[in-house]
Amino acid sequence: MARYAYVNGRYVPHGEGAVHIEDRGFQFADGVYEVIPIINDRMVDAGAHLDRLDRSLSELGISWPTNRRVFELVMAELIARNRVSEGLIYMQITRGVAPRDHKFPKGVPASIVMTTKRVPFLSQKKLSDGVKVITIPDIRWTRCDIKTISLLPNCMGKTAAAEAGAYEAWQVDREGLVTEGTSSNAWIVTADDKLLTRPASEDILRGVTRQTLMRIAEEEGLSYTEQAFSVEEAKTAREAFVSSATSFITPVVQIDDVQIGDGKPGPLSHRLQNWYLDYCAGQKQLA
Amino acid sequence: MARYAYVNGRYVPHGEGAVHIEDRGFQFADGVYEVIPIINDRMVDAGAHLDRLDRSLSELGISWPTNRRVFELVMAELIARNRVSEGLIYMQITRGVAPRDHKFPKGVPASIVMTTKRVPFLSQKKLSDGVKVITIPDIRWTRCDIKTISLLPNCMGKTAAAEAGAYEAWQVDREGLVTEGTSSNAWIVTADDKLLTRPASEDILRGVTRQTLMRIAEEEGLSYTEQAFSVEEAKTAREAFVSSATSFITPVVQIDDVQIGDGKPGPLSHRLQNWYLDYCAGQKQLA
């Protein structure tokens, strides 16, 4: 079966999807994106992802290239054409094509690219076994709340993690506090049993999975605190995990050279993961 | 005359130049670039620009997609095909095309895109009249010494400048010191007659024009100091100017709402500009 991409109004074979060399996404990282997981033939939290996309566009002054309803129809059509029942859809909107100039051009339609990918998410070993993370300095810009394609530092961090045999790198601010992973939010259960994740600010992405997890926690009567934590607190935590649209709730069993808890996914991480996976599978509704 | 672009081994009409939607330059800002001005049929400081390109690639662990000598031949060929006697050549190297994954892929050839543009540089009114700059917080990442295509904050700053009727925005660090413009280095002649520009570090790009200007100053027996200056110092300066490959030496006559000196390009800025333009025109050699 051919795999299609959607590029600026056309469904094209994936290998032929192309954008102009003066697309501002290619020359200036002048664009935003979203990734939505698909489980059991349905997108998870599509509304929240599109709301965030809307906010990212708005923060950068990029106009929607089409109305949101049409955009959603294209998403559904691409998923159907590519027969993705478990996997993801990736959507990227850039400011469009214009002669190279730092200044935002006027009157240029934004570019849209969408692709899908089949991924056997639920059978990933990392969900059951947990992962190792490393800690690195957070070298990014000050507007990490906008989900831009300006991801070079994230790529550098993820590569450093892989080179250290780890899955993710937790970025650490000047005060020694963890901001977030390179493509996930960071959580710990402290030594005195508090569930913590950093408050949403311009320092981190307001993760959709992070938000859903908070709603699940509330419904389940589980308390959590939006509070930054240090690397030291993380290393002495009972449990740790990361959350993201494509890593779901992935337990963290080692930070740098330090084993977390007994080196196995902790009980709370496990419960939250189960709850969240049920939610993704459509087996759990939230109020 | 058709205008050509060079894209991954082929000379193609500019409008047809395209890269794959999974080029890492488009999805991750995972690439670097250089712009070299062309004056009187010759590139200015091509060697220094290519040395910096080499360093940028090296800092990001991207291998040259071809050897440098071949790269230089392509540059010369493109300039000849497009008959550019005054203008610029733009060169972008990205990490190449790979299925989307933050981690750097292995064994993927880097992508090359080159374009040229004719620009009547020497007749630009800003060179004789000077420009206004505004000051804005520096919101960029911590590795501004690498000339990456991750330019979104620079674009935001340049757009803010344009909206304020200014040519450039000087970015200001947490300590209130000017780092650099969004696409140029910043210089002042202080109230007590010192020529200052910020020392090269990871906070700023080591401008090729900045470096050439230092060599010219040395040859002309003019002293300068690599020392950071505050917004306040800049606003009370006798003179100010910016340097870059495509703005050459452009006098600054206003910073925010404050007129610099008597509101006209200062005498030292004027001398340095003349020297530099002579150098660009090949009428001045440096030891």
mmCIF file of C-alpha atoms in Angstrom, chain B residues 8 30-32 53-68 71 92-96 104-112:
data_model
loop_
_atom_site.group_PDB
_atom_site.id
_atom_site.type_symbol
_atom_site.label_atom_id
_atom_site.label_comp_id
_atom_site.label_asym_id
_atom_site.label_seq_id
_atom_site.Cartn_x
_atom_site.Cartn_y
_atom_site.Cartn_z
ATOM 1 C CA ASN B 8 21.344 18.334 -3.776
ATOM 2 C CA ASP B 30 18.778 20.827 12.048
ATOM 3 C CA GLY B 31 21.130 22.684 9.760
ATOM 4 C CA VAL B 32 23.456 25.609 9.223
ATOM 5 C CA LEU B 53 30.491 26.927 7.901
ATOM 6 C CA ASP B 54 32.991 24.179 8.596
ATOM 7 C CA ARG B 55 32.959 25.029 12.293
ATOM 8 C CA SER B 56 29.143 25.148 12.453
ATOM 9 C CA LEU B 57 28.926 21.712 10.818
ATOM 10 C CA SER B 58 31.550 20.373 13.170
ATOM 11 C CA GLU B 59 29.792 21.729 16.298
ATOM 12 C CA LEU B 60 26.610 19.913 15.251
ATOM 13 C CA GLY B 61 28.342 16.745 14.068
ATOM 14 C CA ILE B 62 27.156 17.124 10.480
ATOM 15 C CA SER B 63 29.601 15.819 7.892
ATOM 16 C CA TRP B 64 30.349 17.842 4.787
ATOM 17 C CA PRO B 65 28.146 16.395 2.050
ATOM 18 C CA THR B 66 30.945 16.920 -0.447
ATOM 19 C CA ASN B 67 34.484 18.104 -0.147
ATOM 20 C CA ARG B 68 35.054 21.783 0.247
ATOM 21 C CA PHE B 71 31.493 22.927 -2.817
ATOM 22 C CA GLN B 92 22.377 25.949 3.546
ATOM 23 C CA ILE B 93 23.461 22.510 4.706
ATOM 24 C CA THR B 94 21.044 20.360 6.689
ATOM 25 C CA ARG B 95 21.495 16.948 8.249
ATOM 26 C CA GLY B 96 19.573 15.287 5.429
ATOM 27 C CA PHE B 104 20.494 12.411 14.777
ATOM 28 C CA PRO B 105 20.290 9.703 12.101
ATOM 29 C CA LYS B 106 23.427 7.863 11.053
ATOM 30 C CA GLY B 107 24.686 7.344 7.527
ATOM 31 C CA VAL B 108 22.406 9.925 5.954
ATOM 32 C CA PRO B 109 24.009 12.349 3.490
ATOM 33 C CA ALA B 110 23.561 16.012 4.371
ATOM 34 C CA SER B 111 21.434 18.176 2.069
ATOM 35 C CA ILE B 112 22.820 21.192 0.219
#
